[in-house]
mmCIF file of C-alpha atoms and ligand atoms in Angstrom:
data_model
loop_
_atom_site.group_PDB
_atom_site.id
_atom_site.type_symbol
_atom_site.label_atom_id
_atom_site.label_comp_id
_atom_site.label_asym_id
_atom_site.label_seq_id
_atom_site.Cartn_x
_atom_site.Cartn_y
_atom_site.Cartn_z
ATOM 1 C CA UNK A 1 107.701 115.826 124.689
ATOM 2 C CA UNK A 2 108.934 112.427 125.715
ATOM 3 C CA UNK A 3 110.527 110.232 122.302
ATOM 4 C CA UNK A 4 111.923 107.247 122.465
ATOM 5 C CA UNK A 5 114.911 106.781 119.711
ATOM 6 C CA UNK A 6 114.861 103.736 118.431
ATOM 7 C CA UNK A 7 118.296 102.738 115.646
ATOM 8 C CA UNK A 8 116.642 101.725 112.501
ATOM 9 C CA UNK A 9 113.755 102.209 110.255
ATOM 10 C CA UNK A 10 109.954 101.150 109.507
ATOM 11 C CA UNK A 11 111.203 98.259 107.071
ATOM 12 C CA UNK A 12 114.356 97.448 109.138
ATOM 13 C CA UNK A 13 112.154 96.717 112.196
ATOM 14 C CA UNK A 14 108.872 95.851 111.224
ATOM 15 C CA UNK A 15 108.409 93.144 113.376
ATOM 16 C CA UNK A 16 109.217 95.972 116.297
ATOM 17 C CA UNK A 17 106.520 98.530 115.750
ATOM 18 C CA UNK A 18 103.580 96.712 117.485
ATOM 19 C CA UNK A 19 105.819 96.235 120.069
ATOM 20 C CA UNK A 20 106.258 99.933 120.790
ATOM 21 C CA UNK A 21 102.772 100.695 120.405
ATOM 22 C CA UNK A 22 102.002 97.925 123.140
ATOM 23 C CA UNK A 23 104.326 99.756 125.192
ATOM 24 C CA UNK A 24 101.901 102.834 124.878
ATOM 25 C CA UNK A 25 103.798 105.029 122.151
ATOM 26 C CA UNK A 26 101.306 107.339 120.740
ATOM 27 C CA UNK A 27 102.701 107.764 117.423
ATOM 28 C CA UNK A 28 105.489 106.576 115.629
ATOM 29 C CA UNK A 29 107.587 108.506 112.571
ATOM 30 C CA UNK A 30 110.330 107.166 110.916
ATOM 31 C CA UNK A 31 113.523 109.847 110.481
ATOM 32 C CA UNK A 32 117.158 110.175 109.417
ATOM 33 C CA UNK A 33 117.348 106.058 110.266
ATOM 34 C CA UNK A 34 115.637 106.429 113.280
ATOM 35 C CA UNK A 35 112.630 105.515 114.757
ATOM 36 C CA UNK A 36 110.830 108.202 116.722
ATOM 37 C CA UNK A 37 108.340 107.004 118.946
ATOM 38 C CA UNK A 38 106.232 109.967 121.245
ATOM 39 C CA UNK A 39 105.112 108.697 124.486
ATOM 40 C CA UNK A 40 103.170 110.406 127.218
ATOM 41 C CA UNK A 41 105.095 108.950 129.853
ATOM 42 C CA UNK A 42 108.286 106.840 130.104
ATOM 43 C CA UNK A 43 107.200 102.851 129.623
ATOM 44 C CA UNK A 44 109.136 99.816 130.639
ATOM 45 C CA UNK A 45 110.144 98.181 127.113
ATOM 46 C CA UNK A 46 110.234 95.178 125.580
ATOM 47 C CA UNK A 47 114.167 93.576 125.489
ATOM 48 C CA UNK A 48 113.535 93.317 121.826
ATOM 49 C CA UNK A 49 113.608 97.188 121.455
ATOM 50 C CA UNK A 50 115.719 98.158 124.173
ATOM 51 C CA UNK A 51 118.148 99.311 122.455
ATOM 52 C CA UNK A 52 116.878 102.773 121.846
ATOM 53 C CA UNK A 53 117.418 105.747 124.080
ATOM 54 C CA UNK A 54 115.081 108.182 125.710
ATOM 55 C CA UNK A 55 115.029 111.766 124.846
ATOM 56 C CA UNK A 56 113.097 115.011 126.686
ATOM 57 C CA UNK A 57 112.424 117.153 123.411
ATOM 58 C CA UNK A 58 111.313 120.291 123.896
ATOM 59 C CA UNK A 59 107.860 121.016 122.873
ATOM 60 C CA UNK A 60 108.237 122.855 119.432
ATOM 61 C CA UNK A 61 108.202 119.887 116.320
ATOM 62 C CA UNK A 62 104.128 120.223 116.362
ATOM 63 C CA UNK A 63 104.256 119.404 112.645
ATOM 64 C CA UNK A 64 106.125 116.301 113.322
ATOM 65 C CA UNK A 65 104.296 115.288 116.344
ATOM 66 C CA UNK A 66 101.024 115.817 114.189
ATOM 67 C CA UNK A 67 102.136 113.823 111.698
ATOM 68 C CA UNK A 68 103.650 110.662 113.945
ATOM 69 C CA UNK A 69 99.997 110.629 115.723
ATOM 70 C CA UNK A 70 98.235 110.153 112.600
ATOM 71 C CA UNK A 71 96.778 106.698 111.848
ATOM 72 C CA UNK A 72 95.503 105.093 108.548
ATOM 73 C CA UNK A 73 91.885 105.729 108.483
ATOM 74 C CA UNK A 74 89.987 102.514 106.896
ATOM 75 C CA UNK A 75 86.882 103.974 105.084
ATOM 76 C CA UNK A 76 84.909 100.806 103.554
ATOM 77 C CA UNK A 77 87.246 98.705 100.584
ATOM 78 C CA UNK A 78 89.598 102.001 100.881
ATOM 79 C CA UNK A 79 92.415 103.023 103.856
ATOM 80 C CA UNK A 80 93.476 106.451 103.487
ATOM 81 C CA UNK A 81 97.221 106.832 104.637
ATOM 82 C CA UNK A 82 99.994 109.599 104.648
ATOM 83 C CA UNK A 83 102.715 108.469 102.819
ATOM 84 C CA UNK A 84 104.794 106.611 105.693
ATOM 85 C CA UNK A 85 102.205 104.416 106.599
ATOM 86 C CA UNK A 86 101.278 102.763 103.653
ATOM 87 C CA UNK A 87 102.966 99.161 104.602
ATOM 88 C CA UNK A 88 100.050 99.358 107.205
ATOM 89 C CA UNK A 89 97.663 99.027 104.732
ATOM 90 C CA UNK A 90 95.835 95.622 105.065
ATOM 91 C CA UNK A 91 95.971 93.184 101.820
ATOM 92 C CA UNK A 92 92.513 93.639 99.917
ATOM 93 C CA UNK A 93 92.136 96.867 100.922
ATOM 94 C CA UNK A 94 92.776 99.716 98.401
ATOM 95 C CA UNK A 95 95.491 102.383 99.146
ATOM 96 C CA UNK A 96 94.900 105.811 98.883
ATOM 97 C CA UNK A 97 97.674 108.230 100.103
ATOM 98 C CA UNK A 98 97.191 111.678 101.078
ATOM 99 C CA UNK A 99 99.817 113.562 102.101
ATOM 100 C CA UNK A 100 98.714 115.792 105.450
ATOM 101 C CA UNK A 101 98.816 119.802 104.185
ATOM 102 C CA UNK A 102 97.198 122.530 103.505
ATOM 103 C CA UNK A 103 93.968 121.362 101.947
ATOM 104 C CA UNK A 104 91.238 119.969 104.080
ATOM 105 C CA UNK A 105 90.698 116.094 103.029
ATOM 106 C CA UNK A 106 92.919 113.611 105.128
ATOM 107 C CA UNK A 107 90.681 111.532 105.776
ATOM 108 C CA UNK A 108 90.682 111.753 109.865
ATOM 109 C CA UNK A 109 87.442 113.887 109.189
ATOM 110 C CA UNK A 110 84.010 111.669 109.452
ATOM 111 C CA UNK A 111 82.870 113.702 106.488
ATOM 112 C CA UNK A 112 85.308 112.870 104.123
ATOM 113 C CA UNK A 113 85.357 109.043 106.030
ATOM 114 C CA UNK A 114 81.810 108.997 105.320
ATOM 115 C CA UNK A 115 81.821 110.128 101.725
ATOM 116 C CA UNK A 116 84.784 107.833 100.914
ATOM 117 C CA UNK A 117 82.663 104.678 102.422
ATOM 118 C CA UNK A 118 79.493 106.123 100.422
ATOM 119 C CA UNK A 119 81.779 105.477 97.244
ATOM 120 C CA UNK A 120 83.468 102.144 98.193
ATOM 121 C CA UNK A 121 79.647 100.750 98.410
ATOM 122 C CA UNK A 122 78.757 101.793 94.990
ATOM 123 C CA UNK A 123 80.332 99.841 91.251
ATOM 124 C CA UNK A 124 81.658 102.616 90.182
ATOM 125 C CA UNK A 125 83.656 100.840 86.747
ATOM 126 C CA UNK A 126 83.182 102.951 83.627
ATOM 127 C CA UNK A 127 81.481 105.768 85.728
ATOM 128 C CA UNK A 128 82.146 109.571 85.278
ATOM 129 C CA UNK A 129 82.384 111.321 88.633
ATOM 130 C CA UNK A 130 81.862 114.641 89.893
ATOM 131 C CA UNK A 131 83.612 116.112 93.425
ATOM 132 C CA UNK A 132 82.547 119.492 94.078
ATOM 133 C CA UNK A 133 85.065 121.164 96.745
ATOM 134 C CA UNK A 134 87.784 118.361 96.306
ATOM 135 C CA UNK A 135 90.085 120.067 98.731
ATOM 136 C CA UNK A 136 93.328 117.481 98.763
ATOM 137 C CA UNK A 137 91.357 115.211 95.943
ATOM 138 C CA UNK A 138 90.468 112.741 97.895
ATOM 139 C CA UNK A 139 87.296 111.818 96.859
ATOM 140 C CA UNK A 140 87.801 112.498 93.755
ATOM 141 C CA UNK A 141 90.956 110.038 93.543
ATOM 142 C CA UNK A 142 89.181 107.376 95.723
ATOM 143 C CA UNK A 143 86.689 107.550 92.758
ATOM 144 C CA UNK A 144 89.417 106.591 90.169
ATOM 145 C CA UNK A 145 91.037 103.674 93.193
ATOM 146 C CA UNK A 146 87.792 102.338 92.420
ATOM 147 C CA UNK A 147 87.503 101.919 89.152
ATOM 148 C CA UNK A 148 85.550 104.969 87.991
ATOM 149 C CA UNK A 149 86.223 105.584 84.501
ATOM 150 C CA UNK A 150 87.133 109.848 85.345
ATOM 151 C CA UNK A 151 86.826 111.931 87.871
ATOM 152 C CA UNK A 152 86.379 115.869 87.958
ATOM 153 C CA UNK A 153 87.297 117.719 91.036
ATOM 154 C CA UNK A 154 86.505 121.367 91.764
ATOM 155 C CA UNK A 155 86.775 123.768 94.266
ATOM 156 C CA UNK A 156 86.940 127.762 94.691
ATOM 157 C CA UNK A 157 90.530 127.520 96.485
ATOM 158 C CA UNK A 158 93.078 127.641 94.223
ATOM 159 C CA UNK A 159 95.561 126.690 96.806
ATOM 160 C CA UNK A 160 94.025 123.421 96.308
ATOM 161 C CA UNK A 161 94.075 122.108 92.672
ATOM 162 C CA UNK A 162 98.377 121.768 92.652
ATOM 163 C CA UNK A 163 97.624 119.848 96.085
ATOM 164 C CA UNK A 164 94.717 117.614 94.645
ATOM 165 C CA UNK A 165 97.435 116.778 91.554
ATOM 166 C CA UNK A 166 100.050 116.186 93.756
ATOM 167 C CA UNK A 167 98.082 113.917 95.556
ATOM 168 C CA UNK A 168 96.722 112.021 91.944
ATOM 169 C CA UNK A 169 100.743 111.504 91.335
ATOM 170 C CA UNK A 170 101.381 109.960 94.781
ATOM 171 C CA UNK A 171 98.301 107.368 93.812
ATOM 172 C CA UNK A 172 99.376 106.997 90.332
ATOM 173 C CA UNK A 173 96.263 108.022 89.020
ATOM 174 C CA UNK A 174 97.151 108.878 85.869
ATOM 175 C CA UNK A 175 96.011 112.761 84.577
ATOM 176 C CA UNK A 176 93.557 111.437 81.912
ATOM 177 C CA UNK A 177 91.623 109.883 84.483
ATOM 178 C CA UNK A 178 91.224 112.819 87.334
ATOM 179 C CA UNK A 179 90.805 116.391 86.304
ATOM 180 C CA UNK A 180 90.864 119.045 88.874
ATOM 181 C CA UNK A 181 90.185 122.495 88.472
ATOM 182 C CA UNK A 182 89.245 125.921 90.161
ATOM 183 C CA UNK A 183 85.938 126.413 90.273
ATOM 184 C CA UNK A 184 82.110 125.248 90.914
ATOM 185 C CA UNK A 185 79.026 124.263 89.736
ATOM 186 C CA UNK A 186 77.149 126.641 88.200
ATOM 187 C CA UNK A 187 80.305 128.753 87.659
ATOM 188 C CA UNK A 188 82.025 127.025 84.819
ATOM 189 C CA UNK A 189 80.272 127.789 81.613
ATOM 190 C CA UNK A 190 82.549 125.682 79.616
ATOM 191 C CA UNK A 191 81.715 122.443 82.085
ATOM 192 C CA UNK A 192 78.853 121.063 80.628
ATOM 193 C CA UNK A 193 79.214 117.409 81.259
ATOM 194 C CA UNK A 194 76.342 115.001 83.156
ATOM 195 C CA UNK A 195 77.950 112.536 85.380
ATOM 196 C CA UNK A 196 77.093 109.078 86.635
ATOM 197 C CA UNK A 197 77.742 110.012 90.679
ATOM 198 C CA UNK A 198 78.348 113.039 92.078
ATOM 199 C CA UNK A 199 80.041 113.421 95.362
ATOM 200 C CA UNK A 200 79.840 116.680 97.734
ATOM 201 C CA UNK A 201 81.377 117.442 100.994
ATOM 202 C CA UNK A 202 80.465 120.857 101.591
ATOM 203 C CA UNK A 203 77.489 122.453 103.954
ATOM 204 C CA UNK A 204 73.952 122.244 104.528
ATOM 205 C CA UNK A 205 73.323 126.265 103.609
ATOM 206 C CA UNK A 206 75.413 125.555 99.937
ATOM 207 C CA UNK A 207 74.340 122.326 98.976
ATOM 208 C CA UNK A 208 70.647 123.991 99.381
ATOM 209 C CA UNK A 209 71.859 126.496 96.981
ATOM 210 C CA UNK A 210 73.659 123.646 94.937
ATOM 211 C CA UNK A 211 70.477 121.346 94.642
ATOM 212 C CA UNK A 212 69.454 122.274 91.756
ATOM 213 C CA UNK A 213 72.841 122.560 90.046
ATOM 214 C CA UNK A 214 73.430 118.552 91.024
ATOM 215 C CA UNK A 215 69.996 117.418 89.477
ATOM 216 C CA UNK A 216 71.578 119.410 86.123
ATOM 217 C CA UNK A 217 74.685 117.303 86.615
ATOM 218 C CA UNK A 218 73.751 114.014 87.456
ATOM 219 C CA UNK A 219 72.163 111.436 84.623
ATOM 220 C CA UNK A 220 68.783 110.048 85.326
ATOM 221 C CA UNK A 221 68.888 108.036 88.735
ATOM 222 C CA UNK A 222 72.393 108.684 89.337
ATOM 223 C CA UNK A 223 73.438 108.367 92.826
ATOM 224 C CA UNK A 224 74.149 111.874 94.454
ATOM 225 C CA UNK A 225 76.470 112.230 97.871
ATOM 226 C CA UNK A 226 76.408 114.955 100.413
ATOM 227 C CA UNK A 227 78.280 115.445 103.383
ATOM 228 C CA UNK A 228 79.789 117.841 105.601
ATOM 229 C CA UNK A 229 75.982 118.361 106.825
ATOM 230 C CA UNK A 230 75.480 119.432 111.146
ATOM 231 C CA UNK A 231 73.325 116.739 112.182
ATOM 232 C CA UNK A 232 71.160 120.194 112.992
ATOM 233 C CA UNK A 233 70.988 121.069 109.170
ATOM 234 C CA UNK A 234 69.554 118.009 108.256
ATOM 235 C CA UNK A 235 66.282 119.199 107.456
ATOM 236 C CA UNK A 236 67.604 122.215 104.620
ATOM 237 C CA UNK A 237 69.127 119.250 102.642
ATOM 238 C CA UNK A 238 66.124 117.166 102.737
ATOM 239 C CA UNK A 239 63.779 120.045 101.613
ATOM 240 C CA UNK A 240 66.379 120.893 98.659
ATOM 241 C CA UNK A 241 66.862 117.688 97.532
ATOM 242 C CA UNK A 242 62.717 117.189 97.771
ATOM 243 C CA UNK A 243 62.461 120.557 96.153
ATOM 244 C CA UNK A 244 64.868 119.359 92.839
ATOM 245 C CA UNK A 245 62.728 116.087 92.532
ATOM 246 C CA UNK A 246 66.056 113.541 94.336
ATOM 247 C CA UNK A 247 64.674 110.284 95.406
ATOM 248 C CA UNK A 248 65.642 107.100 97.985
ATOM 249 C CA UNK A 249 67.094 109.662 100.399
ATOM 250 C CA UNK A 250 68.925 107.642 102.882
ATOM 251 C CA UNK A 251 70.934 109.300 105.744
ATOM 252 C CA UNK A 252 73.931 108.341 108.198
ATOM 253 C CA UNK A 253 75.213 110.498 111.270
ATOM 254 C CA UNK A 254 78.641 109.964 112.622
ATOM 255 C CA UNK A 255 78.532 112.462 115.924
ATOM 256 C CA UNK A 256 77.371 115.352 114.759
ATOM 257 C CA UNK A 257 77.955 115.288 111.256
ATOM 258 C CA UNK A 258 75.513 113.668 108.560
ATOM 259 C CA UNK A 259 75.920 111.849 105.448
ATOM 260 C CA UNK A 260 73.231 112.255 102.930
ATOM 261 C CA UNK A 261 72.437 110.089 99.371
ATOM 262 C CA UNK A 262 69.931 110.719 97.013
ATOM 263 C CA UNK A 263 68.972 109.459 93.223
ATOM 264 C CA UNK A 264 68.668 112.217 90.945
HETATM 265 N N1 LIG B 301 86.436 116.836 99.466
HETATM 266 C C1 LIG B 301 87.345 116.946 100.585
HETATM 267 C C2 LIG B 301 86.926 115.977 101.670
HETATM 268 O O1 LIG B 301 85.848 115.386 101.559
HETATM 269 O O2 LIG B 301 87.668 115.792 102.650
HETATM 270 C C3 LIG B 301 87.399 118.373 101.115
HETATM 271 C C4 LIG B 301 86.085 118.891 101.668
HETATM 272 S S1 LIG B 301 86.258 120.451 102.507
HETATM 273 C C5 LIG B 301 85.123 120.212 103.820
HETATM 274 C C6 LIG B 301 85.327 121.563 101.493
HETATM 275 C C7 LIG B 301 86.067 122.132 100.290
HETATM 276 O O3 LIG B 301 85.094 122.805 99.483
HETATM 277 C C8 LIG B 301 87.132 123.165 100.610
HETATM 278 O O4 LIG B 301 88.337 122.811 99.967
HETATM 279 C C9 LIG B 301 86.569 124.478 100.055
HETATM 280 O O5 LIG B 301 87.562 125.321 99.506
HETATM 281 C C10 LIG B 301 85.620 123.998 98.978
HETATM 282 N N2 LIG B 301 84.470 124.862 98.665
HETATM 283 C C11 LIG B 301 83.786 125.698 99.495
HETATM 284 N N3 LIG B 301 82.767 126.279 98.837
HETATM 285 C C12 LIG B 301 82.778 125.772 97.572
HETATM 286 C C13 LIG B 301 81.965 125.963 96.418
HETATM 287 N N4 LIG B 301 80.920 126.802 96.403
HETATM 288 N N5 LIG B 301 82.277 125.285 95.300
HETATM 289 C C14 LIG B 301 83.336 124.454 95.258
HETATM 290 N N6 LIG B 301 84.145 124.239 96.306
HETATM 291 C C15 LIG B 301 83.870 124.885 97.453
#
């Protein structure tokens, strides 16, 4: 792996980055006050940034080289960043940070890309909102970015609720506002709450099973949003949501994968 050291840091050379991206760098990650950028192939530079020094790595810092090739993902009014990149976030836009790990939910998926878009375009001030399988949270703390009043995420993996809360701190979004929890619809007995939106990035084969379940949580003409539907699947979510009485279906594909919203 071919990285170019560059002496300083993200803040310290700002005006630097886009200079090492025009020279082809295909990520960047700032360490130890250094800036590491991965190329493909050895690039004639810039005199402004020729002060660094080119290094042959061996091929074993995956993680890091994962995480340098990451890139904010804009998702309607919201860009969803890792934690280093969050000066790239454009003024007007609405940060949300996700730190890359274990749960599924960075944003680089065009399910959860999708889904975060679906929520940017509704007014979601004073609204209670529902995420079922949250994974890192990030619907769920998109919701409460824009303005909903609380959001609840669940999912079946525990692994994931200390990651979804982690992820609330890093946003600031204070506890009162998101609640995340192990679990399901259906499941929870003592989770009897009707919500305003509910948001669902899932399957086709469980949110047939789920249909029902969302009409029980969802107010009268709520809006209701499923992803994480095969573009081949389409058809089992349209017959569920027909089947539980959902309305104004409306549906975007993104490659293979399909976003679906309903009114309950
Ligand atoms: N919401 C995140 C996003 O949009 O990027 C993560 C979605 S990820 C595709 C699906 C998540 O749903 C996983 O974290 C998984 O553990 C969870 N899950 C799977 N089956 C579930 C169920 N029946 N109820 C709740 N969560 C479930």
């Amino acid at each position: 792996m071919l990285v170019y050291h560059l002496p300083g840091t993200f803040e310290t050379r700002e005006a630097h980055l886009d200079l090492l991206w025009e020279a082809g760098a295909t990520g960047l990650e700032e360490r130890a006050g250094l800036i590491r950028a991965y190329f493909d192939a050895r690039a004639e530079l810039d005199d402004e940034i020729a002060d660094g020094e080119w290094r042959d790595e061996a091929d074993q810092d995956w993680q890091a080289h994962f995480k340098a090739t990451l890139r904010p993902v804009r998702a309607g009014r919201v860009t969803i960043v890792p934690p280093w990149l969050l000066h790239e976030v454009e003024d007007g836009q609405v940060a949300l940070i996700i730190e890359p790990g274990m749960a599924f939910g960075t944003g680089h998926h065009a399910t959860t890309r999708m889904a975060v878009e679906a929520l940017s375009a509704l007014d979601l001030s004073g609204k209670r909102v529902m995420d079922v399988g949250t994974g890192s949270g990030v619907l769920a703390i998109a919701a409460a970015l824009l303005g909903a009043d609380h959001a609840t995420g669940l999912d079946i993996d525990p692994l994931t609720i200390p990651i979804a809360i982690e992820n609330a701190e890093i946003n600031s979004v204070p506890l009162g506002r998101v609640f995340f929890a192990e679990g399901s619809l259906g499941l929870d007995d003592e989770l009897e709450d009707v919500f305003d939106v509910l948001v669902a990035n899932l399957y086709a084969e469980l949110h047939d099973l789920l249909a029902g379940e969302y009409a029980a949580a969802l107010n009268p003409g709520a809006p209701l949003i499923l992803t994480g539907i095969l573009t081949g699947k389409l058809d089992l979510v349209r017959a569920a949501l027909d089947r539980e009485g959902f309305g104004n279906v409306t549906v975007r594909e993104d490659g293979e994968w399909v976003l679906v919203t309903a009114t309950a």
